[in-house]
């Protein structure tokens, strides 16, 4: 009975969290749109004034691109939270991995890490929502970084390979403290966290995203000595209605 009450309480918290996240995403649209508008206005004004400071102009262009990307991420995650369905399209996992590593570059630099992903040649495209998959990768890589705070010679590996005929697999490895015997079911339980400041929602959301793509999220021991988190995504067969 106690376990059932705890499960019901968690479900209620999940429902509330989904509503809060959806409302937050909705509220973020307006300031992001304002930022994009101000950025475009400043850029147009400087170009009209014949400003030739390439560093400033390039910085403003990059800022505009990042604001647009932030808006795209907010919209896609809000759509996933409200409809519980990704928006799949043919995409290359290797390219998504590269974008995710670029976005977590500062986290990696803090540990003086350079990660060169190993991407097998000739991999087929997968049918996936690239924005959501990118967020899954960012979460897994940041978890690996967090596990390496007290490691003398930190290492992170990211590998993309074929998993049979129907799937492509991504492995994120580290040489941190490992999983401590915990299974993916325990780690991905909502509100379960090994971090003092963690909400315990990261892996739960990652698992929901991957399973919504008809893939699987797994956890185990890494060849590097720490933890390995892996997920699979289905190969694009050309039948997007499948």
mmCIF file of C-alpha atoms in Angstrom:
data_model
loop_
_atom_site.group_PDB
_atom_site.id
_atom_site.type_symbol
_atom_site.label_atom_id
_atom_site.label_comp_id
_atom_site.label_asym_id
_atom_site.label_seq_id
_atom_site.Cartn_x
_atom_site.Cartn_y
_atom_site.Cartn_z
ATOM 1 C CA UNK A 1 0.000 0.000 0.000
ATOM 2 C CA UNK A 2 2.863 2.338 0.866
ATOM 3 C CA UNK A 3 4.529 1.621 -2.496
ATOM 4 C CA UNK A 4 1.247 2.207 -4.301
ATOM 5 C CA UNK A 5 0.763 5.548 -2.575
ATOM 6 C CA UNK A 6 4.319 6.536 -3.478
ATOM 7 C CA UNK A 7 3.684 5.576 -7.124
ATOM 8 C CA UNK A 8 0.463 7.617 -7.209
ATOM 9 C CA UNK A 9 2.309 10.561 -5.654
ATOM 10 C CA UNK A 10 5.026 10.339 -8.300
ATOM 11 C CA UNK A 11 2.437 10.216 -11.076
ATOM 12 C CA UNK A 12 0.770 13.330 -9.684
ATOM 13 C CA UNK A 13 4.138 15.098 -9.540
ATOM 14 C CA UNK A 14 4.891 14.028 -13.111
ATOM 15 C CA UNK A 15 1.568 15.435 -14.311
ATOM 16 C CA UNK A 16 2.215 18.717 -12.498
ATOM 17 C CA UNK A 17 5.776 18.865 -13.824
ATOM 18 C CA UNK A 18 4.537 18.343 -17.388
ATOM 19 C CA UNK A 19 2.027 21.175 -16.983
ATOM 20 C CA UNK A 20 4.681 23.480 -15.515
ATOM 21 C CA UNK A 21 7.162 22.624 -18.282
ATOM 22 C CA UNK A 22 4.541 23.249 -20.958
ATOM 23 C CA UNK A 23 3.579 26.600 -19.410
ATOM 24 C CA UNK A 24 7.242 27.566 -19.038
ATOM 25 C CA UNK A 25 7.954 26.730 -22.672
ATOM 26 C CA UNK A 26 4.964 28.830 -23.697
ATOM 27 C CA UNK A 27 6.163 31.798 -21.609
ATOM 28 C CA UNK A 28 9.700 31.556 -23.021
ATOM 29 C CA UNK A 29 8.463 32.079 -26.573
ATOM 30 C CA UNK A 30 7.848 35.800 -26.084
ATOM 31 C CA UNK A 31 11.293 36.801 -24.694
ATOM 32 C CA UNK A 32 13.028 34.604 -27.265
ATOM 33 C CA UNK A 33 11.068 36.278 -30.061
ATOM 34 C CA UNK A 34 11.963 39.700 -28.611
ATOM 35 C CA UNK A 35 15.653 38.758 -28.447
ATOM 36 C CA UNK A 36 15.583 37.634 -32.071
ATOM 37 C CA UNK A 37 13.875 40.875 -33.108
ATOM 38 C CA UNK A 38 16.336 43.105 -31.232
ATOM 39 C CA UNK A 39 19.268 41.136 -32.610
ATOM 40 C CA UNK A 40 18.030 41.428 -36.193
ATOM 41 C CA UNK A 41 17.360 45.155 -35.714
ATOM 42 C CA UNK A 42 20.851 45.860 -34.369
ATOM 43 C CA UNK A 43 22.456 43.830 -37.141
ATOM 44 C CA UNK A 44 20.472 45.646 -39.848
ATOM 45 C CA UNK A 45 21.302 49.037 -38.327
ATOM 46 C CA UNK A 46 25.033 48.296 -38.203
ATOM 47 C CA UNK A 47 24.996 47.039 -41.785
ATOM 48 C CA UNK A 48 23.096 50.152 -42.908
ATOM 49 C CA UNK A 49 25.718 52.329 -41.150
ATOM 50 C CA UNK A 50 28.424 50.455 -43.096
ATOM 51 C CA UNK A 51 29.953 49.018 -39.935
ATOM 52 C CA UNK A 52 32.984 46.975 -40.970
ATOM 53 C CA UNK A 53 33.758 45.391 -37.586
ATOM 54 C CA UNK A 54 33.581 41.757 -38.670
ATOM 55 C CA UNK A 55 34.010 40.441 -35.118
ATOM 56 C CA UNK A 56 30.903 42.313 -33.899
ATOM 57 C CA UNK A 57 28.825 41.436 -36.968
ATOM 58 C CA UNK A 58 29.763 37.752 -36.813
ATOM 59 C CA UNK A 59 29.015 37.658 -33.079
ATOM 60 C CA UNK A 60 25.558 39.133 -33.701
ATOM 61 C CA UNK A 61 24.884 36.639 -36.482
ATOM 62 C CA UNK A 62 25.905 33.744 -34.251
ATOM 63 C CA UNK A 63 23.758 35.152 -31.445
ATOM 64 C CA UNK A 64 20.761 35.262 -33.778
ATOM 65 C CA UNK A 65 21.366 31.646 -34.800
ATOM 66 C CA UNK A 66 21.559 30.529 -31.163
ATOM 67 C CA UNK A 67 18.360 32.373 -30.231
ATOM 68 C CA UNK A 68 16.578 30.729 -33.169
ATOM 69 C CA UNK A 69 17.941 27.338 -32.081
ATOM 70 C CA UNK A 70 16.748 27.942 -28.506
ATOM 71 C CA UNK A 71 13.272 28.752 -29.791
ATOM 72 C CA UNK A 72 13.248 25.597 -31.910
ATOM 73 C CA UNK A 73 14.259 23.462 -28.925
ATOM 74 C CA UNK A 74 11.596 25.005 -26.677
ATOM 75 C CA UNK A 75 8.887 24.460 -29.284
ATOM 76 C CA UNK A 76 9.872 20.851 -29.947
ATOM 77 C CA UNK A 77 10.116 19.905 -26.269
ATOM 78 C CA UNK A 78 6.803 21.621 -25.541
ATOM 79 C CA UNK A 79 5.228 19.665 -28.384
ATOM 80 C CA UNK A 80 6.647 16.417 -27.033
ATOM 81 C CA UNK A 81 5.392 17.161 -23.509
ATOM 82 C CA UNK A 82 1.884 18.006 -24.690
ATOM 83 C CA UNK A 83 1.415 15.503 -27.523
ATOM 84 C CA UNK A 84 3.890 12.837 -26.312
ATOM 85 C CA UNK A 85 4.897 12.300 -29.950
ATOM 86 C CA UNK A 86 8.180 13.224 -31.662
ATOM 87 C CA UNK A 87 8.355 14.733 -35.145
ATOM 88 C CA UNK A 88 10.585 12.214 -36.938
ATOM 89 C CA UNK A 89 12.542 12.866 -40.110
ATOM 90 C CA UNK A 90 15.475 11.105 -41.806
ATOM 91 C CA UNK A 91 18.704 12.255 -40.150
ATOM 92 C CA UNK A 92 22.277 11.151 -39.570
ATOM 93 C CA UNK A 93 23.148 10.290 -35.968
ATOM 94 C CA UNK A 94 26.786 11.203 -36.526
ATOM 95 C CA UNK A 95 25.789 14.793 -37.341
ATOM 96 C CA UNK A 96 23.527 14.991 -34.285
ATOM 97 C CA UNK A 97 26.415 13.758 -32.106
ATOM 98 C CA UNK A 98 28.692 16.475 -33.498
ATOM 99 C CA UNK A 99 26.116 19.194 -32.763
ATOM 100 C CA UNK A 100 25.586 17.910 -29.221
ATOM 101 C CA UNK A 101 29.344 17.890 -28.541
ATOM 102 C CA UNK A 102 29.569 21.467 -29.809
ATOM 103 C CA UNK A 103 26.839 22.551 -27.402
ATOM 104 C CA UNK A 104 28.541 20.917 -24.385
ATOM 105 C CA UNK A 105 31.996 22.178 -25.346
ATOM 106 C CA UNK A 106 32.305 24.356 -22.244
ATOM 107 C CA UNK A 107 31.457 21.441 -19.950
ATOM 108 C CA UNK A 108 34.183 19.396 -21.635
ATOM 109 C CA UNK A 109 36.698 22.246 -21.502
ATOM 110 C CA UNK A 110 36.208 22.486 -17.739
ATOM 111 C CA UNK A 111 37.772 19.010 -17.468
ATOM 112 C CA UNK A 112 40.263 19.715 -20.296
ATOM 113 C CA UNK A 113 38.542 17.056 -22.397
ATOM 114 C CA UNK A 114 38.426 16.751 -26.155
ATOM 115 C CA UNK A 115 35.985 14.126 -27.384
ATOM 116 C CA UNK A 116 36.413 12.723 -30.881
ATOM 117 C CA UNK A 117 33.345 10.609 -31.668
ATOM 118 C CA UNK A 118 33.843 7.288 -33.411
ATOM 119 C CA UNK A 119 31.265 7.072 -36.183
ATOM 120 C CA UNK A 120 31.173 3.929 -38.298
ATOM 121 C CA UNK A 121 31.315 4.456 -42.049
ATOM 122 C CA UNK A 122 28.309 3.926 -44.250
ATOM 123 C CA UNK A 123 25.703 4.233 -41.519
ATOM 124 C CA UNK A 124 22.129 4.604 -42.774
ATOM 125 C CA UNK A 125 19.929 7.506 -41.780
ATOM 126 C CA UNK A 126 17.645 7.007 -38.796
ATOM 127 C CA UNK A 127 14.037 8.128 -38.521
ATOM 128 C CA UNK A 128 14.071 10.454 -35.521
ATOM 129 C CA UNK A 129 13.322 13.905 -34.180
ATOM 130 C CA UNK A 130 16.813 15.491 -34.312
ATOM 131 C CA UNK A 131 16.040 18.160 -31.715
ATOM 132 C CA UNK A 132 14.850 15.659 -29.104
ATOM 133 C CA UNK A 133 17.668 13.184 -29.814
ATOM 134 C CA UNK A 134 20.189 16.006 -29.514
ATOM 135 C CA UNK A 135 18.820 16.835 -26.063
ATOM 136 C CA UNK A 136 19.118 13.162 -25.045
ATOM 137 C CA UNK A 137 22.775 13.164 -26.095
ATOM 138 C CA UNK A 138 23.475 16.422 -24.274
ATOM 139 C CA UNK A 139 21.984 14.974 -21.099
ATOM 140 C CA UNK A 140 24.018 11.745 -21.341
ATOM 141 C CA UNK A 141 27.274 13.591 -22.062
ATOM 142 C CA UNK A 142 26.726 16.023 -19.194
ATOM 143 C CA UNK A 143 25.996 13.109 -16.869
ATOM 144 C CA UNK A 144 29.323 11.598 -17.943
ATOM 145 C CA UNK A 145 31.078 14.909 -17.258
ATOM 146 C CA UNK A 146 29.517 15.080 -13.779
ATOM 147 C CA UNK A 147 30.785 11.556 -13.034
ATOM 148 C CA UNK A 148 34.366 12.671 -13.754
ATOM 149 C CA UNK A 149 34.715 15.566 -11.323
ATOM 150 C CA UNK A 150 37.051 13.642 -9.001
ATOM 151 C CA UNK A 151 38.835 11.525 -11.632
ATOM 152 C CA UNK A 152 42.535 12.247 -12.185
ATOM 153 C CA UNK A 153 42.598 11.407 -15.920
ATOM 154 C CA UNK A 154 39.005 11.817 -17.164
ATOM 155 C CA UNK A 155 37.938 10.188 -20.412
ATOM 156 C CA UNK A 156 34.691 10.246 -22.377
ATOM 157 C CA UNK A 157 33.976 8.265 -25.512
ATOM 158 C CA UNK A 158 31.066 8.551 -27.939
ATOM 159 C CA UNK A 159 30.575 5.832 -30.535
ATOM 160 C CA UNK A 160 27.934 5.441 -33.257
ATOM 161 C CA UNK A 161 27.591 2.019 -34.872
ATOM 162 C CA UNK A 162 25.140 -0.305 -36.593
ATOM 163 C CA UNK A 163 22.993 -2.504 -34.354
ATOM 164 C CA UNK A 164 21.709 -5.247 -36.587
ATOM 165 C CA UNK A 165 19.770 -4.431 -39.749
ATOM 166 C CA UNK A 166 17.066 -2.280 -38.212
ATOM 167 C CA UNK A 167 18.811 0.018 -35.728
ATOM 168 C CA UNK A 168 21.743 2.388 -35.220
ATOM 169 C CA UNK A 169 23.325 2.510 -31.760
ATOM 170 C CA UNK A 170 24.999 5.293 -29.771
ATOM 171 C CA UNK A 171 27.272 4.548 -26.790
ATOM 172 C CA UNK A 172 28.403 7.222 -24.324
ATOM 173 C CA UNK A 173 31.273 5.960 -22.131
ATOM 174 C CA UNK A 174 33.228 7.413 -19.227
ATOM 175 C CA UNK A 175 35.852 6.260 -16.746
ATOM 176 C CA UNK A 176 34.053 7.653 -13.723
ATOM 177 C CA UNK A 177 32.623 5.993 -10.626
ATOM 178 C CA UNK A 178 30.267 3.710 -12.555
ATOM 179 C CA UNK A 179 26.657 2.768 -11.854
ATOM 180 C CA UNK A 180 27.168 1.179 -8.442
ATOM 181 C CA UNK A 181 25.124 -1.860 -9.455
ATOM 182 C CA UNK A 182 22.056 0.200 -10.365
ATOM 183 C CA UNK A 183 20.014 -0.848 -13.393
ATOM 184 C CA UNK A 184 18.550 1.430 -16.042
ATOM 185 C CA UNK A 185 15.091 0.826 -14.535
ATOM 186 C CA UNK A 186 16.244 2.302 -11.228
ATOM 187 C CA UNK A 187 18.290 5.115 -12.777
ATOM 188 C CA UNK A 188 15.439 6.194 -15.076
ATOM 189 C CA UNK A 189 12.802 6.142 -12.328
ATOM 190 C CA UNK A 190 11.240 9.608 -12.078
ATOM 191 C CA UNK A 191 12.692 11.696 -9.218
ATOM 192 C CA UNK A 192 15.529 9.231 -8.611
ATOM 193 C CA UNK A 193 18.840 11.106 -8.665
ATOM 194 C CA UNK A 194 22.412 10.404 -7.576
ATOM 195 C CA UNK A 195 23.187 14.156 -7.548
ATOM 196 C CA UNK A 196 22.484 16.298 -4.454
ATOM 197 C CA UNK A 197 20.979 19.039 -6.641
ATOM 198 C CA UNK A 198 19.412 16.733 -9.223
ATOM 199 C CA UNK A 199 15.682 16.588 -9.949
ATOM 200 C CA UNK A 200 15.822 12.970 -11.078
ATOM 201 C CA UNK A 201 14.058 13.693 -14.375
ATOM 202 C CA UNK A 202 16.907 13.694 -16.917
ATOM 203 C CA UNK A 203 17.212 9.966 -17.589
ATOM 204 C CA UNK A 204 13.470 9.476 -17.210
ATOM 205 C CA UNK A 205 12.813 11.992 -19.991
ATOM 206 C CA UNK A 206 15.641 10.527 -22.092
ATOM 207 C CA UNK A 207 14.099 7.090 -21.812
ATOM 208 C CA UNK A 208 10.650 8.424 -22.749
ATOM 209 C CA UNK A 209 12.087 10.184 -25.813
ATOM 210 C CA UNK A 210 13.983 7.120 -27.040
ATOM 211 C CA UNK A 211 11.063 4.748 -26.440
ATOM 212 C CA UNK A 212 8.749 7.149 -28.267
ATOM 213 C CA UNK A 213 11.068 6.586 -31.253
ATOM 214 C CA UNK A 214 10.685 2.781 -30.834
ATOM 215 C CA UNK A 215 14.258 2.530 -29.575
ATOM 216 C CA UNK A 216 15.731 1.462 -26.242
ATOM 217 C CA UNK A 217 17.899 3.106 -23.576
ATOM 218 C CA UNK A 218 20.368 0.875 -21.728
ATOM 219 C CA UNK A 219 23.034 1.246 -19.046
ATOM 220 C CA UNK A 220 25.992 -0.922 -18.156
ATOM 221 C CA UNK A 221 29.723 -1.087 -17.505
ATOM 222 C CA UNK A 222 31.960 0.852 -19.883
ATOM 223 C CA UNK A 223 35.158 -0.540 -21.410
ATOM 224 C CA UNK A 224 36.754 2.634 -20.021
ATOM 225 C CA UNK A 225 35.963 1.425 -16.492
ATOM 226 C CA UNK A 226 33.023 3.663 -15.628
ATOM 227 C CA UNK A 227 29.465 3.802 -16.958
ATOM 228 C CA UNK A 228 28.103 3.235 -20.441
ATOM 229 C CA UNK A 229 24.745 4.626 -21.519
ATOM 230 C CA UNK A 230 23.483 3.438 -24.886
ATOM 231 C CA UNK A 231 20.424 3.969 -27.014
ATOM 232 C CA UNK A 232 19.186 2.678 -30.338
ATOM 233 C CA UNK A 233 17.073 4.330 -33.008
ATOM 234 C CA UNK A 234 15.350 2.681 -35.975
ATOM 235 C CA UNK A 235 16.835 2.944 -39.456
ATOM 236 C CA UNK A 236 14.861 5.050 -41.916
ATOM 237 C CA UNK A 237 13.268 2.625 -44.359
ATOM 238 C CA UNK A 238 11.673 5.334 -46.476
ATOM 239 C CA UNK A 239 8.242 4.622 -45.030
ATOM 240 C CA UNK A 240 7.693 7.576 -42.686
ATOM 241 C CA UNK A 241 4.228 6.384 -41.851
ATOM 242 C CA UNK A 242 5.598 3.257 -40.165
#
